Amino acid sequence: MTVKMAVPNKGRLYERTVELLLKSGLDLGEDWGRKLYVKAVNQDIEIVFVRAQDIPEFVNSGSVDLGITGLDQVADSGYEMENLLNLDFGHCRLSVAVPEDSGIGKIDDIENGTRVATSFPGITKRFFESKGKNVRVVTVTGAAEIMPYMGVSDIIVDLVSSGTTLKMNRLVEIETLVNSQAIIAANKDSLRRSRDEIIDFVDSIGSVITAETKKYLMADVPSRELDQITKMFPGLEGPTVMNISGRDDMMAIHVVVDKKDVYESVNKLKKLGAKGILILPIDRLVP
Ligand code: AMP
């Protein structure tokens, strides 16, 4: 069965999404950059490029099996779908923000009838309803931050990452509705029908993300230090140890190390008499 996946065609999530797909081994052939629909050359997978905001709708209706989009978009849609993988990019939060001088410090201070500008009307309505607040949601497609200044709304619900844009517009965050990042969302019927194909594809993308945090380290080490060196690398399966032909005093080790530990590991190995230390990138890591 062909697995269909919708991915963002532009915007903040586009570049990293495409990078992950290509690194996972998906061959999109020539000229894919200009197409809105691509069939992979080497796998039974079709990619459609659409707007991040529309992806929950397509996943929910089953017109695609999978979608890469922000958790914020999925939450706003209100649709039930399975989150198969957190992709660890596109981090942001969807928050309520109010003018600095509004006197509002918490949700309880918001009065009924308050106008809330947002590009996330679904989740905004549900959020205020759950708080027992009868607000008026004003839907905008962007630039919610200037709506209080323009007199269009009193407060906003918008995405925040660093908080600089809010500050520039004299707004302060008072509550977070969703902590978001890019995810792979799946249609539940598709999962029932083609679970194995979908999981294989999602795992291949996950393996890229895992591999990016690791390095492959190879070194020749004194045989007498082997115990000590094995203790240094408790991760994964510990080092692979190989004989070096014609040498009894040295052995070769191969080991996967966390990127952050590479500097320290190399220094320790040098002190223990290691030679020919090589650090290599890993394309994919399937545990
Ligand atoms: P786009 O509107 O196509 O650029 O995509 C917006 C998506 O990028 C949002 O739905 C979020 O999931 C994600 N994102 C991450 N950080 C931010 C941010 N600071 N502002 C807006 N969107 C963000």
mmCIF file of C-alpha atoms and ligand atoms in Angstrom:
data_model
loop_
_atom_site.group_PDB
_atom_site.id
_atom_site.type_symbol
_atom_site.label_atom_id
_atom_site.label_comp_id
_atom_site.label_asym_id
_atom_site.label_seq_id
_atom_site.Cartn_x
_atom_site.Cartn_y
_atom_site.Cartn_z
ATOM 1 C CA MET A 1 0.000 0.000 0.000
ATOM 2 C CA THR A 2 1.255 3.458 -0.889
ATOM 3 C CA VAL A 3 1.675 5.701 2.140
ATOM 4 C CA LYS A 4 0.609 9.300 1.469
ATOM 5 C CA MET A 5 2.108 12.086 3.529
ATOM 6 C CA ALA A 6 1.299 15.808 3.547
ATOM 7 C CA VAL A 7 4.146 18.178 4.383
ATOM 8 C CA PRO A 8 4.344 21.989 4.545
ATOM 9 C CA ASN A 9 4.960 23.586 1.141
ATOM 10 C CA LYS A 10 6.529 26.723 2.657
ATOM 11 C CA GLY A 11 6.920 28.564 5.939
ATOM 12 C CA ARG A 12 8.820 27.832 9.102
ATOM 13 C CA LEU A 13 8.428 24.064 9.022
ATOM 14 C CA TYR A 14 9.327 23.555 5.355
ATOM 15 C CA GLU A 15 13.121 23.374 5.260
ATOM 16 C CA ARG A 16 13.729 21.056 8.173
ATOM 17 C CA THR A 17 10.886 18.776 7.060
ATOM 18 C CA VAL A 18 12.423 18.331 3.613
ATOM 19 C CA GLU A 19 15.868 17.842 5.159
ATOM 20 C CA LEU A 20 14.525 15.041 7.378
ATOM 21 C CA LEU A 21 12.766 13.307 4.490
ATOM 22 C CA LEU A 22 15.859 13.378 2.292
ATOM 23 C CA LYS A 23 18.198 12.311 5.107
ATOM 24 C CA SER A 24 15.879 9.404 5.923
ATOM 25 C CA GLY A 25 16.702 8.030 2.477
ATOM 26 C CA LEU A 26 13.610 9.112 0.568
ATOM 27 C CA ASP A 27 14.537 9.730 -3.077
ATOM 28 C CA LEU A 28 12.238 12.413 -4.481
ATOM 29 C CA GLY A 29 13.872 12.270 -7.909
ATOM 30 C CA GLU A 30 14.765 15.295 -10.052
ATOM 31 C CA ASP A 31 13.004 18.638 -9.975
ATOM 32 C CA TRP A 32 10.820 17.742 -6.994
ATOM 33 C CA GLY A 33 11.236 21.285 -5.655
ATOM 34 C CA ARG A 34 8.772 22.653 -8.191
ATOM 35 C CA LYS A 35 6.123 19.999 -7.755
ATOM 36 C CA LEU A 36 3.220 19.975 -5.291
ATOM 37 C CA TYR A 37 2.991 16.205 -5.493
ATOM 38 C CA VAL A 38 5.926 13.762 -5.636
ATOM 39 C CA LYS A 39 6.090 9.987 -5.759
ATOM 40 C CA ALA A 40 9.292 8.686 -4.174
ATOM 41 C CA VAL A 41 11.561 6.832 -6.579
ATOM 42 C CA ASN A 42 12.755 4.222 -4.098
ATOM 43 C CA GLN A 43 9.826 3.729 -1.698
ATOM 44 C CA ASP A 44 6.074 3.315 -1.985
ATOM 45 C CA ILE A 45 5.490 6.780 -0.581
ATOM 46 C CA GLU A 46 3.789 9.872 -1.992
ATOM 47 C CA ILE A 47 4.411 13.354 -0.672
ATOM 48 C CA VAL A 48 2.016 16.259 -1.146
ATOM 49 C CA PHE A 49 3.171 19.795 -0.377
ATOM 50 C CA VAL A 50 0.387 21.866 1.189
ATOM 51 C CA ARG A 51 -0.012 24.574 3.836
ATOM 52 C CA ALA A 52 0.843 23.555 7.397
ATOM 53 C CA GLN A 53 -2.541 24.897 8.555
ATOM 54 C CA ASP A 54 -4.460 22.603 6.188
ATOM 55 C CA ILE A 55 -2.642 19.407 7.121
ATOM 56 C CA PRO A 56 -4.819 18.342 10.115
ATOM 57 C CA GLU A 57 -7.889 18.530 7.843
ATOM 58 C CA PHE A 58 -6.288 16.278 5.219
ATOM 59 C CA VAL A 59 -5.053 13.763 7.810
ATOM 60 C CA ASN A 60 -8.432 13.681 9.501
ATOM 61 C CA SER A 61 -10.380 13.175 6.269
ATOM 62 C CA GLY A 62 -8.030 10.367 5.228
ATOM 63 C CA SER A 63 -6.978 12.065 1.984
ATOM 64 C CA VAL A 64 -3.460 11.490 3.352
ATOM 65 C CA ASP A 65 -2.291 8.882 5.859
ATOM 66 C CA LEU A 66 0.289 11.076 7.571
ATOM 67 C CA GLY A 67 1.122 14.725 7.960
ATOM 68 C CA ILE A 68 4.001 16.764 9.279
ATOM 69 C CA THR A 69 2.739 19.937 10.927
ATOM 70 C CA GLY A 70 2.789 21.812 14.222
ATOM 71 C CA LEU A 71 1.064 20.336 17.251
ATOM 72 C CA ASP A 72 -0.581 23.791 17.543
ATOM 73 C CA GLN A 73 -2.358 23.221 14.217
ATOM 74 C CA VAL A 74 -3.533 19.758 15.254
ATOM 75 C CA ALA A 75 -4.753 21.114 18.596
ATOM 76 C CA ASP A 76 -6.626 23.944 16.890
ATOM 77 C CA SER A 77 -8.343 21.559 14.489
ATOM 78 C CA GLY A 78 -9.823 19.651 17.421
ATOM 79 C CA TYR A 79 -9.478 16.435 15.404
ATOM 80 C CA GLU A 80 -8.418 13.222 17.068
ATOM 81 C CA MET A 81 -5.333 11.838 15.395
ATOM 82 C CA GLU A 82 -2.342 9.890 16.514
ATOM 83 C CA ASN A 83 0.921 11.714 17.180
ATOM 84 C CA LEU A 84 3.508 9.182 15.996
ATOM 85 C CA LEU A 85 6.674 11.218 16.477
ATOM 86 C CA ASN A 86 7.803 14.512 18.017
ATOM 87 C CA LEU A 87 10.254 15.951 15.515
ATOM 88 C CA ASP A 88 12.037 18.291 17.933
ATOM 89 C CA PHE A 89 11.901 21.434 15.778
ATOM 90 C CA GLY A 90 9.401 24.274 15.276
ATOM 91 C CA HIS A 91 9.245 24.715 19.035
ATOM 92 C CA CYS A 92 6.849 27.433 20.144
ATOM 93 C CA ARG A 93 3.892 27.904 22.451
ATOM 94 C CA LEU A 94 0.375 29.114 21.844
ATOM 95 C CA SER A 95 -0.348 31.665 24.525
ATOM 96 C CA VAL A 96 -2.825 34.261 25.693
ATOM 97 C CA ALA A 97 -1.159 37.693 25.628
ATOM 98 C CA VAL A 98 -2.566 40.974 26.880
ATOM 99 C CA PRO A 99 -1.495 44.634 26.583
ATOM 100 C CA GLU A 100 1.057 45.541 29.294
ATOM 101 C CA ASP A 101 -1.207 48.258 30.641
ATOM 102 C CA SER A 102 -4.462 46.239 30.529
ATOM 103 C CA GLY A 103 -4.391 45.387 34.209
ATOM 104 C CA ILE A 104 -5.021 41.744 33.272
ATOM 105 C CA GLY A 105 -2.628 39.413 35.078
ATOM 106 C CA LYS A 106 -4.439 36.096 34.794
ATOM 107 C CA ILE A 107 -7.322 34.445 32.915
ATOM 108 C CA ASP A 108 -9.716 35.166 35.797
ATOM 109 C CA ASP A 109 -9.226 38.906 35.249
ATOM 110 C CA ILE A 110 -10.619 38.664 31.686
ATOM 111 C CA GLU A 111 -14.174 39.962 31.467
ATOM 112 C CA ASN A 112 -17.003 38.462 29.444
ATOM 113 C CA GLY A 113 -17.280 40.172 26.049
ATOM 114 C CA THR A 114 -13.495 40.668 25.728
ATOM 115 C CA ARG A 115 -12.394 40.522 22.084
ATOM 116 C CA VAL A 116 -9.636 37.989 21.366
ATOM 117 C CA ALA A 117 -7.756 38.161 18.046
ATOM 118 C CA THR A 118 -6.216 34.884 16.888
ATOM 119 C CA SER A 119 -5.389 32.632 13.953
ATOM 120 C CA PHE A 120 -6.358 29.697 16.176
ATOM 121 C CA PRO A 121 -10.114 30.172 16.661
ATOM 122 C CA GLY A 122 -10.894 26.516 17.381
ATOM 123 C CA ILE A 123 -8.672 25.996 20.372
ATOM 124 C CA THR A 124 -9.182 29.585 21.563
ATOM 125 C CA LYS A 125 -12.964 29.152 21.757
ATOM 126 C CA ARG A 126 -12.628 25.813 23.524
ATOM 127 C CA PHE A 127 -10.064 27.212 25.950
ATOM 128 C CA PHE A 128 -12.169 30.182 27.072
ATOM 129 C CA GLU A 129 -15.309 28.043 27.249
ATOM 130 C CA SER A 130 -13.488 25.635 29.538
ATOM 131 C CA LYS A 131 -12.626 28.611 31.755
ATOM 132 C CA GLY A 132 -16.265 29.744 31.813
ATOM 133 C CA LYS A 133 -15.430 32.941 29.892
ATOM 134 C CA ASN A 134 -17.752 34.264 27.221
ATOM 135 C CA VAL A 135 -15.267 36.059 24.923
ATOM 136 C CA ARG A 136 -15.630 37.248 21.303
ATOM 137 C CA VAL A 137 -13.089 35.540 19.079
ATOM 138 C CA VAL A 138 -11.902 37.662 16.145
ATOM 139 C CA THR A 139 -10.250 35.402 13.549
ATOM 140 C CA VAL A 140 -7.252 36.850 11.693
ATOM 141 C CA THR A 141 -4.821 35.039 9.402
ATOM 142 C CA GLY A 142 -1.709 36.705 10.829
ATOM 143 C CA ALA A 143 -0.252 39.679 12.696
ATOM 144 C CA ALA A 144 -2.504 39.112 15.699
ATOM 145 C CA GLU A 145 0.023 41.054 17.799
ATOM 146 C CA ILE A 146 -1.003 44.428 16.384
ATOM 147 C CA MET A 147 -4.748 43.881 16.739
ATOM 148 C CA PRO A 148 -4.990 45.421 20.240
ATOM 149 C CA TYR A 149 -3.047 48.467 18.984
ATOM 150 C CA MET A 150 -5.401 48.733 15.995
ATOM 151 C CA GLY A 151 -8.412 48.519 18.274
ATOM 152 C CA VAL A 152 -9.568 45.310 16.572
ATOM 153 C CA SER A 153 -9.258 43.255 19.761
ATOM 154 C CA ASP A 154 -8.528 43.657 23.471
ATOM 155 C CA ILE A 155 -6.215 40.652 23.845
ATOM 156 C CA ILE A 156 -4.728 37.924 21.619
ATOM 157 C CA VAL A 157 -3.956 34.217 21.451
ATOM 158 C CA ASP A 158 -0.834 33.710 19.354
ATOM 159 C CA LEU A 159 2.365 31.710 18.894
ATOM 160 C CA VAL A 160 5.376 32.778 20.906
ATOM 161 C CA SER A 161 8.915 31.489 20.636
ATOM 162 C CA SER A 162 11.397 34.016 22.045
ATOM 163 C CA GLY A 163 8.819 36.568 23.193
ATOM 164 C CA THR A 164 10.538 39.437 21.352
ATOM 165 C CA THR A 165 7.577 40.155 19.062
ATOM 166 C CA LEU A 166 5.229 40.361 22.047
ATOM 167 C CA LYS A 167 7.579 42.742 23.830
ATOM 168 C CA MET A 168 7.880 44.951 20.730
ATOM 169 C CA ASN A 169 4.103 45.207 20.691
ATOM 170 C CA ARG A 170 3.841 45.887 24.444
ATOM 171 C CA LEU A 171 2.091 42.618 25.161
ATOM 172 C CA VAL A 172 2.647 40.148 28.003
ATOM 173 C CA GLU A 173 1.932 36.448 28.053
ATOM 174 C CA ILE A 174 -0.400 35.307 30.815
ATOM 175 C CA GLU A 175 -1.119 31.648 30.013
ATOM 176 C CA THR A 176 -0.002 28.910 27.613
ATOM 177 C CA LEU A 177 -2.628 26.837 25.790
ATOM 178 C CA VAL A 178 -0.240 24.449 23.986
ATOM 179 C CA ASN A 179 3.486 23.765 23.987
ATOM 180 C CA SER A 180 4.101 22.997 20.342
ATOM 181 C CA GLN A 181 6.664 21.426 18.050
ATOM 182 C CA ALA A 182 6.527 19.766 14.647
ATOM 183 C CA ILE A 183 5.042 16.268 14.772
ATOM 184 C CA ILE A 184 4.062 13.394 12.507
ATOM 185 C CA ALA A 185 0.302 12.971 12.848
ATOM 186 C CA ALA A 186 -1.461 9.891 11.501
ATOM 187 C CA ASN A 187 -4.978 9.073 10.414
ATOM 188 C CA LYS A 188 -6.319 6.352 12.705
ATOM 189 C CA ASP A 189 -7.918 4.263 9.926
ATOM 190 C CA SER A 190 -4.693 4.403 7.903
ATOM 191 C CA LEU A 191 -2.806 3.136 10.931
ATOM 192 C CA ARG A 192 -5.192 0.219 11.271
ATOM 193 C CA ARG A 193 -4.857 -0.581 7.559
ATOM 194 C CA SER A 194 -1.120 -0.078 6.944
ATOM 195 C CA ARG A 195 0.490 0.018 10.366
ATOM 196 C CA ASP A 196 3.745 -1.716 9.324
ATOM 197 C CA GLU A 197 4.439 0.499 6.279
ATOM 198 C CA ILE A 198 3.644 3.647 8.273
ATOM 199 C CA ILE A 199 5.767 2.685 11.267
ATOM 200 C CA ASP A 200 8.719 1.720 9.018
ATOM 201 C CA PHE A 201 8.573 5.145 7.366
ATOM 202 C CA VAL A 202 8.197 7.039 10.644
ATOM 203 C CA ASP A 203 11.041 5.022 12.198
ATOM 204 C CA SER A 204 13.314 5.952 9.287
ATOM 205 C CA ILE A 205 12.674 9.641 10.043
ATOM 206 C CA GLY A 206 13.166 9.034 13.783
ATOM 207 C CA SER A 207 16.467 7.326 13.065
ATOM 208 C CA VAL A 208 17.769 10.509 11.425
ATOM 209 C CA ILE A 209 16.867 12.618 14.454
ATOM 210 C CA THR A 210 18.531 10.131 16.816
ATOM 211 C CA ALA A 211 21.634 9.889 14.616
ATOM 212 C CA GLU A 212 22.070 13.657 14.582
ATOM 213 C CA THR A 213 22.789 13.625 18.312
ATOM 214 C CA LYS A 214 25.478 10.923 17.975
ATOM 215 C CA LYS A 215 28.934 10.334 16.458
ATOM 216 C CA TYR A 216 30.760 7.162 15.539
ATOM 217 C CA LEU A 217 34.118 6.904 17.244
ATOM 218 C CA MET A 218 36.891 4.536 16.177
ATOM 219 C CA ALA A 219 40.279 4.191 17.857
ATOM 220 C CA ASP A 220 43.186 1.826 18.418
ATOM 221 C CA VAL A 221 43.609 1.352 22.159
ATOM 222 C CA PRO A 222 46.109 -0.493 24.357
ATOM 223 C CA SER A 223 44.729 -4.005 25.089
ATOM 224 C CA ARG A 224 45.562 -3.661 28.786
ATOM 225 C CA GLU A 225 43.250 -0.602 29.063
ATOM 226 C CA LEU A 226 40.255 -2.364 27.523
ATOM 227 C CA ASP A 227 38.350 -2.832 30.798
ATOM 228 C CA GLN A 228 38.777 0.820 31.654
ATOM 229 C CA ILE A 229 37.701 1.890 28.164
ATOM 230 C CA THR A 230 34.625 -0.375 28.165
ATOM 231 C CA LYS A 231 33.495 1.314 31.388
ATOM 232 C CA MET A 232 33.830 4.705 29.696
ATOM 233 C CA PHE A 233 31.171 3.844 27.095
ATOM 234 C CA PRO A 234 28.144 2.355 28.810
ATOM 235 C CA GLY A 235 25.765 3.635 26.065
ATOM 236 C CA LEU A 236 24.122 1.494 23.377
ATOM 237 C CA GLU A 237 25.895 -1.854 23.440
ATOM 238 C CA GLY A 238 29.312 -0.709 24.676
ATOM 239 C CA PRO A 239 32.249 -0.734 22.259
ATOM 240 C CA THR A 240 32.739 -3.265 19.465
ATOM 241 C CA VAL A 241 36.246 -4.622 19.990
ATOM 242 C CA MET A 242 38.385 -6.031 17.172
ATOM 243 C CA ASN A 243 41.862 -7.484 16.884
ATOM 244 C CA ILE A 244 44.475 -5.609 14.896
ATOM 245 C CA SER A 245 46.398 -8.125 12.803
ATOM 246 C CA GLY A 246 49.945 -8.693 14.024
ATOM 247 C CA ARG A 247 49.410 -6.715 17.252
ATOM 248 C CA ASP A 248 48.676 -8.137 20.686
ATOM 249 C CA ASP A 249 49.262 -4.920 22.562
ATOM 250 C CA MET A 250 46.569 -2.871 20.734
ATOM 251 C CA MET A 251 42.897 -3.468 19.870
ATOM 252 C CA ALA A 252 40.511 -1.465 17.670
ATOM 253 C CA ILE A 253 37.273 -0.166 19.201
ATOM 254 C CA HIS A 254 34.164 1.212 17.477
ATOM 255 C CA VAL A 255 31.554 2.974 19.579
ATOM 256 C CA VAL A 256 28.575 5.313 19.239
ATOM 257 C CA VAL A 257 28.900 8.351 21.503
ATOM 258 C CA ASP A 258 26.676 11.322 22.281
ATOM 259 C CA LYS A 259 27.867 14.371 20.341
ATOM 260 C CA LYS A 260 28.204 16.328 23.581
ATOM 261 C CA ASP A 261 30.552 13.712 25.041
ATOM 262 C CA VAL A 262 32.929 13.476 22.054
ATOM 263 C CA TYR A 263 35.427 16.078 23.285
ATOM 264 C CA GLU A 264 35.779 14.502 26.713
ATOM 265 C CA SER A 265 35.893 10.952 25.342
ATOM 266 C CA VAL A 266 38.713 11.793 22.921
ATOM 267 C CA ASN A 267 40.743 13.421 25.698
ATOM 268 C CA LYS A 268 40.285 10.427 28.013
ATOM 269 C CA LEU A 269 41.167 7.962 25.250
ATOM 270 C CA LYS A 270 44.333 9.923 24.428
ATOM 271 C CA LYS A 271 45.382 9.770 28.080
ATOM 272 C CA LEU A 272 44.876 5.997 28.060
ATOM 273 C CA GLY A 273 47.225 5.696 25.058
ATOM 274 C CA ALA A 274 44.698 5.515 22.198
ATOM 275 C CA LYS A 275 45.968 6.161 18.649
ATOM 276 C CA GLY A 276 44.317 6.913 15.316
ATOM 277 C CA ILE A 277 41.098 8.255 16.821
ATOM 278 C CA LEU A 278 38.441 8.849 14.147
ATOM 279 C CA ILE A 279 35.119 10.629 14.681
ATOM 280 C CA LEU A 280 32.546 10.015 11.965
ATOM 281 C CA PRO A 281 29.005 11.266 11.365
ATOM 282 C CA ILE A 282 26.116 8.770 11.483
ATOM 283 C CA ASP A 283 23.395 9.064 8.824
ATOM 284 C CA ARG A 284 20.760 7.024 10.611
ATOM 285 C CA LEU A 285 20.614 5.109 13.879
ATOM 286 C CA VAL A 286 18.068 2.328 14.276
ATOM 287 C CA PRO A 287 18.370 1.069 17.833
HETATM 288 P P1 AMP B 1 3.951 28.807 8.726
HETATM 289 O O1 AMP B 1 2.791 29.693 9.073
HETATM 290 O O2 AMP B 1 3.682 27.925 7.527
HETATM 291 O O3 AMP B 1 5.269 29.478 8.700
HETATM 292 O O4 AMP B 1 4.063 27.694 9.909
HETATM 293 C C1 AMP B 1 3.769 28.058 11.169
HETATM 294 C C2 AMP B 1 4.032 26.907 12.044
HETATM 295 O O5 AMP B 1 5.395 26.971 12.459
HETATM 296 C C3 AMP B 1 3.215 27.044 13.305
HETATM 297 O O6 AMP B 1 1.965 26.399 13.185
HETATM 298 C C4 AMP B 1 4.106 26.441 14.350
HETATM 299 O O7 AMP B 1 3.883 25.049 14.422
HETATM 300 C C5 AMP B 1 5.525 26.691 13.834
HETATM 301 N N1 AMP B 1 6.225 27.800 14.544
HETATM 302 C C6 AMP B 1 7.324 27.629 15.290
HETATM 303 N N2 AMP B 1 7.715 28.779 15.842
HETATM 304 C C7 AMP B 1 6.853 29.720 15.457
HETATM 305 C C8 AMP B 1 6.721 31.125 15.710
HETATM 306 N N3 AMP B 1 7.556 31.799 16.489
HETATM 307 N N4 AMP B 1 5.733 31.776 15.101
HETATM 308 C C9 AMP B 1 4.904 31.129 14.274
HETATM 309 N N5 AMP B 1 4.960 29.806 14.012
HETATM 310 C C10 AMP B 1 5.914 29.095 14.600
#
